[in-house]
Coordinates of C-alpha atoms and ligand atoms in Angstrom, one line a residue:
Chain F
M2 CA 2.2 24.5 -17.5
H3 CA -1.3 24.0 -16.0
N4 CA 0.0 21.3 -13.6
L5 CA 3.0 23.4 -12.7
I6 CA 0.8 26.3 -11.7
A7 CA -1.4 23.9 -9.7
V8 CA 1.6 22.6 -7.8
F9 CA 2.8 26.1 -7.2
K10 CA -0.6 27.1 -5.8
K11 CA -0.7 24.1 -3.6
Q12 CA 2.7 25.1 -2.2
C13 CA 1.5 28.6 -1.5
K14 CA -1.3 27.2 0.6
D15 CA 1.3 25.3 2.6
T16 CA 3.5 28.3 3.3
F17 CA 2.4 29.3 6.7
K18 CA 1.5 25.7 7.7
N19 CA 4.9 24.2 7.1
K20 CA 6.8 25.9 9.9
T21 CA 10.1 24.1 9.5
V22 CA 10.4 25.3 5.9
F23 CA 8.9 28.7 6.6
I24 CA 11.4 29.6 9.3
Q25 CA 14.2 29.1 6.7
F26 CA 12.7 31.8 4.5
I27 CA 12.5 34.5 7.2
L28 CA 15.4 33.7 9.4
F29 CA 18.3 35.3 7.5
P30 CA 16.4 38.4 6.2
A31 CA 15.3 39.1 9.7
L32 CA 18.8 38.5 11.0
T33 CA 20.2 40.9 8.4
L34 CA 17.8 43.6 9.3
L35 CA 18.6 43.2 13.0
M36 CA 22.4 43.0 12.7
N37 CA 22.6 45.8 10.1
Q38 CA 20.8 48.1 12.5
T39 CA 22.5 47.1 15.8
V40 CA 26.0 46.0 15.2
K41 CA 28.6 48.5 14.0
I42 CA 32.2 47.5 14.2
E43 CA 35.0 49.9 13.5
G44 CA 36.6 49.3 10.1
M45 CA 33.9 46.8 9.0
P46 CA 33.5 46.9 5.2
K47 CA 30.3 48.5 4.0
N48 CA 27.4 46.0 3.8
F49 CA 29.4 43.3 5.5
F50 CA 26.4 41.7 7.1
V51 CA 24.3 42.1 4.0
N52 CA 26.7 40.2 1.8
L53 CA 27.5 37.6 4.5
F54 CA 23.9 36.8 5.2
A55 CA 22.8 37.0 1.6
T56 CA 25.4 34.4 0.8
M57 CA 24.4 32.2 3.6
Y58 CA 20.7 32.6 2.8
I59 CA 21.3 31.6 -0.8
G60 CA 23.3 28.6 0.3
M61 CA 20.9 27.4 2.9
A62 CA 17.2 28.2 2.4
P63 CA 16.6 27.0 -1.1
L64 CA 18.7 23.9 -0.7
T65 CA 17.1 22.6 2.5
C66 CA 13.6 23.6 1.5
M67 CA 13.8 22.0 -1.9
A68 CA 15.3 18.8 -0.5
A69 CA 12.7 18.7 2.3
V70 CA 9.6 19.3 0.1
V71 CA 10.6 16.7 -2.6
A72 CA 11.6 14.1 0.0
E73 CA 8.4 14.6 2.0
E74 CA 6.3 14.1 -1.0
K75 CA 8.1 10.9 -1.8
E76 CA 7.8 9.7 1.8
N77 CA 4.1 10.4 2.1
N78 CA 3.3 8.9 -1.3
T79 CA 1.7 12.1 -2.4
L80 CA 4.2 12.3 -5.3
R81 CA 3.3 8.8 -6.4
V82 CA -0.4 9.8 -6.7
L83 CA 0.6 13.0 -8.6
L84 CA 2.6 11.0 -11.1
L85 CA -0.2 8.6 -11.5
S86 CA -2.4 11.6 -12.2
N87 CA -0.4 12.5 -15.2
V88 CA 1.7 15.2 -13.5
K89 CA 5.1 15.0 -15.2
P90 CA 8.2 15.1 -13.0
H91 CA 9.4 18.4 -14.5
E92 CA 6.0 19.9 -13.8
F93 CA 6.2 18.9 -10.2
L94 CA 9.8 20.0 -9.7
G95 CA 9.1 23.2 -11.7
G96 CA 6.1 24.0 -9.5
V97 CA 7.9 23.4 -6.2
G98 CA 11.1 25.0 -7.5
S99 CA 9.5 28.2 -8.8
Y100 CA 7.6 28.5 -5.5
I101 CA 10.8 28.2 -3.4
W102 CA 12.7 30.4 -5.8
L103 CA 10.1 33.2 -5.6
L104 CA 9.8 33.0 -1.8
C105 CA 13.6 33.2 -1.5
M106 CA 13.7 36.2 -3.9
L107 CA 11.2 37.9 -1.5
G108 CA 13.6 37.2 1.4
A109 CA 16.5 38.4 -0.7
A110 CA 14.7 41.6 -1.5
V111 CA 14.5 42.3 2.2
I112 CA 18.2 41.7 2.5
C113 CA 18.8 43.9 -0.5
A114 CA 16.7 46.7 1.0
A115 CA 18.9 46.6 4.1
G116 CA 21.9 47.2 1.8
N117 CA 20.6 50.6 0.7
Y118 CA 21.4 50.0 -3.0
G119 CA 20.3 52.2 -5.8
L120 CA 18.0 51.0 -8.5
R121 CA 20.7 49.7 -10.8
T122 CA 22.9 48.2 -8.2
G123 CA 19.8 46.7 -6.4
L124 CA 18.8 45.0 -9.6
V125 CA 22.2 43.5 -10.1
F126 CA 22.2 42.3 -6.5
M127 CA 18.9 40.6 -7.1
A128 CA 20.1 39.1 -10.4
V129 CA 23.2 37.6 -8.8
T130 CA 21.0 36.3 -5.9
A131 CA 18.5 34.8 -8.4
V132 CA 21.3 32.7 -10.0
G133 CA 22.6 31.6 -6.7
I134 CA 19.2 30.5 -5.5
L135 CA 18.8 28.5 -8.7
A136 CA 22.1 26.7 -8.2
S137 CA 21.0 25.8 -4.6
L138 CA 17.6 24.6 -5.9
L139 CA 19.4 22.2 -8.2
I140 CA 21.4 20.6 -5.3
G141 CA 18.3 20.5 -3.2
A142 CA 16.4 18.7 -5.9
A143 CA 19.2 16.2 -6.3
I144 CA 19.2 15.5 -2.6
G145 CA 15.4 15.3 -2.4
T146 CA 15.2 12.9 -5.3
F147 CA 18.0 10.8 -3.9
S148 CA 16.3 10.5 -0.4
R149 CA 13.5 8.1 0.5
T150 CA 12.4 10.1 3.5
Q151 CA 12.5 13.6 4.8
M152 CA 14.8 12.6 7.6
M153 CA 17.3 11.2 5.1
A154 CA 17.1 14.4 3.0
T155 CA 17.8 16.5 6.1
S156 CA 20.7 14.5 7.1
I157 CA 22.3 14.8 3.7
A158 CA 21.3 18.4 3.2
L159 CA 22.8 19.6 6.4
P160 CA 26.5 18.9 5.8
V161 CA 26.2 19.9 2.1
M162 CA 24.6 23.2 3.1
M163 CA 27.1 23.8 5.9
F164 CA 29.9 23.2 3.4
F165 CA 28.6 25.7 0.9
S166 CA 27.5 28.3 3.4
F167 CA 30.3 28.4 5.8
L168 CA 33.2 27.9 3.4
P169 CA 33.0 31.5 2.1
M170 CA 33.1 32.8 5.7
L171 CA 35.9 30.5 6.8
S172 CA 38.0 31.3 3.7
M173 CA 38.5 34.8 5.1
F174 CA 40.7 33.3 7.9
N175 CA 42.5 30.4 6.3
E176 CA 44.5 30.1 3.1
T177 CA 43.9 26.4 2.5
V178 CA 40.1 26.8 3.0
A179 CA 40.2 29.8 0.6
G180 CA 41.9 27.6 -2.0
I181 CA 39.0 25.1 -1.9
A182 CA 36.3 27.7 -1.5
R183 CA 37.4 29.4 -4.7
F184 CA 35.7 26.6 -6.7
T185 CA 32.3 26.8 -4.9
Y186 CA 29.4 28.7 -6.3
S187 CA 28.6 30.1 -2.9
E188 CA 32.0 31.7 -2.5
Q189 CA 31.8 33.2 -6.0
I190 CA 28.2 34.4 -5.5
G191 CA 29.5 36.1 -2.3
K192 CA 32.3 37.7 -4.2
M193 CA 30.0 38.9 -6.9
L194 CA 27.7 40.4 -4.3
G195 CA 30.7 42.3 -3.0
Q196 CA 31.3 43.6 -6.5
V197 CA 27.8 44.9 -6.9
P198 CA 28.4 48.5 -5.9
S199 CA 31.1 48.8 -8.6
L200 CA 28.7 47.2 -11.1
R201 CA 31.7 45.2 -12.3
L202 CA 31.2 41.5 -11.8
G203 CA 34.1 39.1 -12.4
M204 CA 33.6 36.9 -15.4
D205 CA 35.7 34.2 -13.8
S206 CA 33.2 34.1 -10.9
A207 CA 30.3 33.8 -13.3
G208 CA 32.2 30.9 -15.0
I209 CA 32.7 29.0 -11.8
V210 CA 29.1 29.4 -10.8
A211 CA 28.1 28.1 -14.3
V212 CA 30.3 25.1 -13.9
N213 CA 28.9 24.4 -10.4
M214 CA 25.4 24.5 -11.8
L215 CA 26.4 22.1 -14.5
V216 CA 27.8 19.7 -12.0
F217 CA 24.6 20.0 -9.8
A218 CA 22.4 19.3 -12.9
V219 CA 24.5 16.2 -13.6
L220 CA 24.1 15.1 -10.0
F221 CA 20.4 15.6 -10.1
A222 CA 20.2 13.6 -13.4
A223 CA 22.1 10.8 -11.7
A224 CA 19.9 10.8 -8.6
Y225 CA 16.8 10.9 -10.9
Q226 CA 18.2 8.0 -12.9
K227 CA 18.9 5.9 -9.9
C228 CA 15.9 6.6 -7.6
G229 CA 13.3 8.2 -9.8
L230 CA 10.6 10.2 -8.1
E231 CA 8.6 7.3 -6.7
Chain Y
M10 CA -19.9 -7.5 -22.4
K11 CA -16.6 -5.8 -23.1
E12 CA -13.7 -6.4 -20.7
A13 CA -12.3 -3.5 -18.7
V14 CA -9.5 -5.6 -17.2
T15 CA -8.0 -8.7 -18.8
V16 CA -5.3 -10.7 -16.9
E17 CA -3.6 -13.6 -18.5
N18 CA -1.0 -15.9 -16.9
L19 CA 0.2 -13.0 -14.8
S20 CA 3.1 -13.6 -12.5
V21 CA 4.8 -11.3 -10.0
S22 CA 7.8 -12.1 -7.8
F23 CA 9.6 -10.1 -5.2
S24 CA 13.2 -11.4 -5.2
D25 CA 12.6 -15.1 -4.6
I26 CA 9.0 -14.8 -3.3
R27 CA 6.4 -15.6 -6.0
V28 CA 3.4 -13.4 -5.0
L29 CA 1.2 -14.0 -8.1
R30 CA 1.5 -17.3 -9.9
Q31 CA 0.2 -17.2 -13.5
I32 CA -3.2 -15.9 -12.6
T33 CA -5.9 -15.3 -15.2
C34 CA -9.1 -13.4 -14.6
K35 CA -11.2 -10.6 -16.1
V36 CA -13.4 -7.7 -15.1
E37 CA -16.3 -6.7 -17.3
E38 CA -17.1 -3.1 -18.1
G39 CA -19.6 -1.5 -15.7
E40 CA -19.5 -4.2 -13.0
I41 CA -18.2 -4.1 -9.4
F42 CA -15.5 -6.7 -9.1
G43 CA -14.2 -7.8 -5.7
L44 CA -10.8 -9.2 -5.2
L45 CA -10.7 -11.2 -2.0
G46 CA -8.0 -13.0 -0.1
P47 CA -6.1 -13.3 3.1
S48 CA -3.7 -10.7 4.1
G49 CA -0.5 -10.9 2.0
A50 CA -2.3 -12.8 -0.7
G51 CA -1.2 -10.3 -3.3
K52 CA -4.4 -8.2 -3.8
T53 CA -2.6 -4.8 -3.6
T54 CA 0.2 -6.2 -5.8
L55 CA -2.4 -7.1 -8.5
A56 CA -4.0 -3.6 -8.3
K57 CA -0.6 -2.1 -8.6
V58 CA 0.2 -4.0 -11.8
L59 CA -3.2 -3.0 -13.3
T60 CA -2.6 0.6 -12.6
G61 CA 0.9 0.6 -14.0
Q62 CA 2.7 1.1 -10.7
L63 CA 4.4 -2.2 -10.9
V64 CA 5.7 -4.3 -13.8
Q65 CA 5.0 -8.0 -13.8
N66 CA 7.6 -10.7 -14.3
G67 CA 5.4 -12.6 -16.7
G68 CA 2.1 -12.7 -18.5
V69 CA -0.1 -9.9 -19.7
A70 CA -2.4 -7.4 -18.0
K71 CA -4.6 -5.2 -20.0
L72 CA -6.8 -2.2 -19.1
F73 CA -9.4 -1.5 -21.8
G74 CA -7.4 -3.5 -24.2
K75 CA -4.2 -1.6 -23.5
D76 CA -1.1 -3.2 -22.0
T77 CA -0.7 -1.9 -18.4
R78 CA 3.1 -1.5 -19.0
K79 CA 2.3 1.1 -21.6
L80 CA -0.4 3.2 -20.1
G81 CA -0.3 6.7 -21.5
T82 CA -1.8 10.0 -20.5
K83 CA -5.1 9.2 -22.1
E84 CA -5.5 5.9 -20.2
R85 CA -4.4 7.4 -16.9
E86 CA -7.2 10.0 -17.2
Q87 CA -9.7 7.2 -17.1
I88 CA -8.4 5.7 -13.9
G89 CA -9.4 6.7 -10.4
I90 CA -7.1 5.2 -7.7
M91 CA -7.4 4.8 -4.0
M92 CA -4.4 3.1 -2.6
D93 CA -3.7 1.7 0.9
C94 CA -1.2 4.4 1.4
F95 CA -3.4 7.4 1.0
G96 CA -1.0 10.0 -0.3
L97 CA -2.7 13.0 1.2
Y98 CA -1.2 16.4 2.1
D99 CA -1.3 16.3 5.9
R100 CA -1.1 20.0 6.6
L101 CA -3.7 21.0 4.0
S102 CA -7.4 20.9 4.8
V103 CA -9.7 18.2 3.4
Y104 CA -11.2 20.7 1.0
D105 CA -7.7 22.0 -0.1
N106 CA -6.6 18.5 -0.9
L107 CA -9.5 18.0 -3.2
A108 CA -9.2 21.5 -4.6
F109 CA -5.6 20.8 -5.6
Y110 CA -6.7 17.6 -7.4
A111 CA -9.6 19.5 -9.0
D112 CA -6.9 21.7 -10.6
I113 CA -4.8 18.7 -11.7
Y114 CA -7.8 16.8 -13.1
R115 CA -9.3 20.0 -14.6
V116 CA -12.7 19.5 -13.1
P117 CA -14.8 22.2 -11.5
K118 CA -14.2 22.8 -7.7
S119 CA -18.0 23.0 -7.3
R120 CA -18.2 19.2 -7.2
I121 CA -16.1 19.0 -4.0
W122 CA -18.8 19.6 -1.4
G123 CA -21.2 17.2 -3.2
I124 CA -18.6 14.4 -3.0
L125 CA -17.7 15.2 0.6
K126 CA -21.4 15.0 1.5
S127 CA -21.9 11.6 -0.3
I128 CA -19.1 10.0 1.8
G129 CA -20.0 11.7 5.0
L130 CA -17.0 14.0 5.3
E131 CA -18.9 17.3 4.9
Q132 CA -18.3 18.4 8.5
A133 CA -14.6 17.9 8.2
G134 CA -14.1 20.0 5.1
K135 CA -12.0 22.6 6.8
T136 CA -10.1 20.2 9.0
A137 CA -6.4 19.6 8.3
V138 CA -5.8 16.0 7.2
Q139 CA -3.4 15.3 10.0
K140 CA -6.2 15.7 12.4
L141 CA -8.4 13.1 10.7
S142 CA -8.9 9.5 11.9
K143 CA -7.7 6.6 9.7
G144 CA -11.2 5.9 8.4
M145 CA -11.7 9.6 7.5
K146 CA -8.4 9.7 5.6
S147 CA -9.4 6.6 3.7
R148 CA -12.7 8.3 2.8
L149 CA -10.9 11.4 1.6
S150 CA -8.6 9.3 -0.5
L151 CA -11.8 7.7 -2.0
A152 CA -13.2 11.1 -2.6
R153 CA -10.1 12.1 -4.6
A154 CA -10.6 9.0 -6.7
L155 CA -14.2 10.1 -7.3
M156 CA -13.2 13.6 -8.3
R157 CA -12.5 12.8 -11.9
D158 CA -15.0 11.1 -14.1
A159 CA -13.1 7.9 -14.3
K160 CA -14.1 4.9 -16.4
I161 CA -12.6 2.5 -13.8
L162 CA -12.0 2.9 -10.1
F163 CA -9.3 0.9 -8.3
L164 CA -10.1 0.9 -4.6
D165 CA -7.9 -0.8 -2.2
E166 CA -10.0 -1.7 0.9
P167 CA -12.4 1.3 0.6
T168 CA -14.3 0.4 3.7
C169 CA -11.4 -0.8 5.9
G170 CA -11.8 0.5 9.4
L171 CA -15.2 2.0 8.9
D172 CA -18.3 1.6 11.1
P173 CA -21.3 -0.2 9.5
V174 CA -23.3 2.9 8.9
T175 CA -20.5 4.8 7.2
A176 CA -19.6 1.6 5.2
R177 CA -23.1 1.6 3.9
E178 CA -22.8 5.2 2.7
I179 CA -19.7 4.1 0.8
H180 CA -21.6 1.1 -0.7
A181 CA -24.3 3.5 -1.9
V182 CA -21.7 5.7 -3.5
L183 CA -20.2 2.6 -5.3
E184 CA -23.6 1.4 -6.4
E185 CA -24.2 4.9 -7.8
Q186 CA -21.0 4.7 -9.7
R187 CA -22.1 1.4 -11.2
R188 CA -25.4 3.0 -12.3
K189 CA -23.3 5.6 -14.1
G190 CA -21.5 2.8 -15.9
T191 CA -18.2 3.0 -14.0
T192 CA -16.3 -0.2 -13.5
V193 CA -15.2 -0.7 -10.0
F194 CA -12.3 -2.9 -9.0
L195 CA -12.1 -3.3 -5.2
T196 CA -10.2 -5.4 -2.7
T197 CA -11.8 -6.2 0.6
H198 CA -11.6 -8.4 3.6
N199 CA -15.3 -7.9 4.3
M200 CA -17.2 -10.9 2.9
Y201 CA -20.6 -9.4 3.6
E202 CA -19.7 -6.4 1.6
A203 CA -18.4 -8.5 -1.2
H204 CA -21.6 -10.5 -1.3
K205 CA -23.8 -7.5 -1.2
L206 CA -21.9 -5.3 -3.7
C207 CA -20.0 -7.3 -6.2
D208 CA -21.2 -8.8 -9.5
H209 CA -18.2 -11.0 -9.5
V210 CA -15.5 -11.9 -7.0
A211 CA -12.2 -13.7 -7.2
L212 CA -10.6 -15.3 -4.3
L213 CA -6.8 -15.1 -4.3
H214 CA -5.0 -17.6 -2.2
E215 CA -1.2 -18.2 -2.1
G216 CA -0.8 -16.5 -5.5
V217 CA -3.5 -18.3 -7.4
I218 CA -7.2 -17.6 -8.0
V219 CA -9.0 -20.5 -6.2
E220 CA -12.5 -19.3 -7.0
Y221 CA -14.2 -16.9 -9.3
G222 CA -17.8 -16.1 -10.0
N223 CA -21.0 -14.4 -8.8
P224 CA -21.1 -14.4 -5.0
A225 CA -24.6 -16.0 -4.7
K226 CA -23.6 -18.6 -7.3
I227 CA -20.4 -19.5 -5.5
C228 CA -22.4 -19.9 -2.2
G229 CA -24.9 -22.1 -4.1
K230 CA -22.1 -24.2 -5.5
Y231 CA -20.8 -25.0 -2.1
N232 CA -24.2 -25.8 -0.7
R233 CA -23.6 -29.6 -0.7
L234 CA -26.2 -30.5 1.9
Q235 CA -29.2 -28.9 0.2
K236 CA -31.2 -29.0 3.4
L237 CA -33.5 -26.7 5.3
L238 CA -33.0 -26.1 9.0
V239 CA -36.3 -25.3 10.7
T240 CA -36.3 -24.1 14.3
L241 CA -39.6 -24.5 16.0
K242 CA -41.0 -22.4 18.8
D243 CA -40.6 -25.3 21.3
G244 CA -36.8 -25.2 20.6
K245 CA -36.7 -28.3 18.4
T246 CA -34.7 -28.2 15.1
V247 CA -36.0 -30.1 12.2
V248 CA -33.9 -30.9 9.1
L249 CA -35.8 -31.1 5.8
E250 CA -34.7 -31.9 2.3
N251 CA -34.6 -28.7 0.2
G252 CA -37.2 -30.0 -2.3
S253 CA -40.8 -30.9 -2.9
S254 CA -40.8 -33.5 -0.1
A255 CA -40.5 -30.6 2.4
A256 CA -43.6 -28.8 1.2
L257 CA -46.1 -30.8 3.3
P258 CA -44.3 -30.8 6.7
M259 CA -43.5 -27.1 6.1
K260 CA -47.1 -26.3 5.4
E261 CA -48.2 -28.0 8.6
Y262 CA -45.6 -26.2 10.8
L263 CA -46.6 -22.9 9.3
E264 CA -50.4 -23.5 9.7
A265 CA -49.8 -24.4 13.4
E266 CA -47.7 -21.3 13.8
R267 CA -44.9 -23.3 15.2
V268 CA -42.0 -21.9 13.1
E269 CA -39.4 -19.7 14.8
T270 CA -36.8 -19.5 12.0
V271 CA -36.0 -21.2 8.6
H272 CA -32.5 -21.4 7.3
S273 CA -30.9 -23.0 4.3
T274 CA -27.7 -24.9 4.8
E275 CA -26.2 -22.7 2.1
P276 CA -22.8 -21.4 3.3
T277 CA -22.0 -17.7 3.4
L278 CA -19.2 -16.4 1.3
E279 CA -17.1 -16.3 4.4
D280 CA -17.7 -20.1 5.0
V281 CA -16.7 -20.8 1.4
F282 CA -13.5 -18.8 1.7
V283 CA -12.6 -20.2 5.1
E284 CA -13.1 -23.7 3.5
L285 CA -10.9 -22.8 0.5
T286 CA -8.1 -21.0 2.2
G287 CA -8.2 -22.7 5.6
K288 CA -7.8 -19.3 7.1
E289 CA -10.2 -16.9 8.9
L290 CA -10.4 -13.9 6.6
G291 CA -10.1 -10.3 7.6
A292 CA -9.2 -10.4 11.3
D293 CA -8.6 -6.6 10.7
A294 CA -11.8 -6.0 8.6
Ligands
ATP314 N1 7.7 -3.9 -2.6 C1 7.7 -5.2 -2.1 N2 8.9 -5.8 -1.9 C2 8.9 -7.1 -1.5 N3 7.8 -7.8 -1.1 C3 6.6 -7.2 -1.3 C4 6.5 -5.9 -1.8 N4 5.2 -5.6 -1.9 C5 4.5 -6.6 -1.5 N5 5.4 -7.6 -1.1 C6 5.0 -9.0 -0.6 O1 4.0 -9.5 -1.5 C7 3.0 -10.2 -0.8 C8 1.6 -9.7 -1.2 O2 1.5 -8.3 -0.7 P1 0.2 -7.5 -1.0 O3 0.4 -6.1 -0.4 O4 -0.2 -7.6 -2.4 O5 -0.9 -8.3 -0.1 P2 -2.4 -7.9 0.1 O6 -3.2 -9.1 -0.4 O7 -2.8 -6.6 -0.4 O8 -2.5 -7.9 1.7 P3 -3.4 -7.1 2.7 O9 -4.8 -7.7 2.7 O10 -2.7 -7.2 4.0 O11 -3.4 -5.7 2.2 C9 3.3 -10.0 0.7 O12 3.9 -11.2 1.1 C10 4.3 -8.9 0.7 O13 5.3 -9.1 1.7
MG315 MG1 -3.3 -4.8 0.4

């Protein structure tokens, strides 16, 4: 726990210095605030932008940030020194993961605020988001572990992130895409966010998210087995 | 003397290249040990095996009696490492890099400035690492190794790329560590440094240790001529036997104040190693 907190604190110091990662955290919350205020289309469902951007945020920011941070530490040999200093892999991943998770939750809170939810619905919104971010972190960790360099991590993370973030949006227009998107956690998280005002979340959605997370955990384990963290 | 490092018949190969061939050597507790050798000789490779970063193909390596393939938390706490790849956080400041490791090592942050001062990095404390020169990064990496109270320090080319004045500051730091009883294992291309600092050196060449011993003794061993070269003020050079027969002529030259310089024909460490490896060492040192 001690080392995990140390890694967490180190990441905090890096927040404003690492611009490529930082921009990920604020882009979608800022965009949501902006669009929500300015764009009003006739017949648009309530909180259309809030749900859309929250889903994209969940699919993008944690995934790319986690992959980037882990891969960068591998590339610069900082992770090797850490492991030689008795920092356990789970302490490192936990420190980085909890930092990114918390930062994304802050961003999600901004998006949530734009949605004008009440206390209970707001909390449910944040709970769904929290699970979604966790799922993205798992894929991000798998990609970061698999990659030797930050460049490699980015080139893998980009298509993966596009797949999960854009699929829910595209599924609105195409039946076939919708058929595939059904099985992704991002689509289901988006769906659950839409159910937040009624406070009735579909159990099937939760199930699909859980299966997704299981698959990601297995992928991470495979990447860790194959490449380790050095 | 107890042995800090014991290496027996150690072999390491990368695919079909045999980098270390059944080498045997030891490092005693509390000494400064220098591993010398041409570029690509396998110095870093040996340091990696000893610190548990690489597993050998044959033989045994032990650190304080413990097999390096099985180093645990307790053993790792006794090791300070400075690698050739520095492993520093580029965007964080010099101070923040060390502060992070103070956390990890569970040592007080109050020692950071003292260490920075001893290696001449005090001025750069608030500078981001990405703005440092290579020599400064290497010193910061050394500072990190010094942060914890290690029983043994593994330093891969600690003075590489440093000017002579700064290099001397580093030598003073290492000598201070020896006084405190810390064992220092260093690799270097700088023969002068090895001679001045090390209690023992080993010369690695083509995967085998071709010479091991105290630097002065090694030089003495290769002093085959046993002569004295006396340069006189009139420019003449006189060669005398290094023995009692030289006493009288020497006395006469000295009384007449004719002596410009006196040299022994003893080779420097560098001469010995050029002779043994057939290679000029440390073109980059
Ligand atoms: N991971 C690796 N894979 C394949 N070959 C390697 C690897 N690491 C080192 N080598 C080879 O092992 C040999 C010894 O390398 P090493 O880095 O130990 O040399 P060195 O003595 O430290 O050299 P230098 O003085 O230049 O630092 C070199 O020929 C190098 O190419
Ligand atoms: Mg080397």
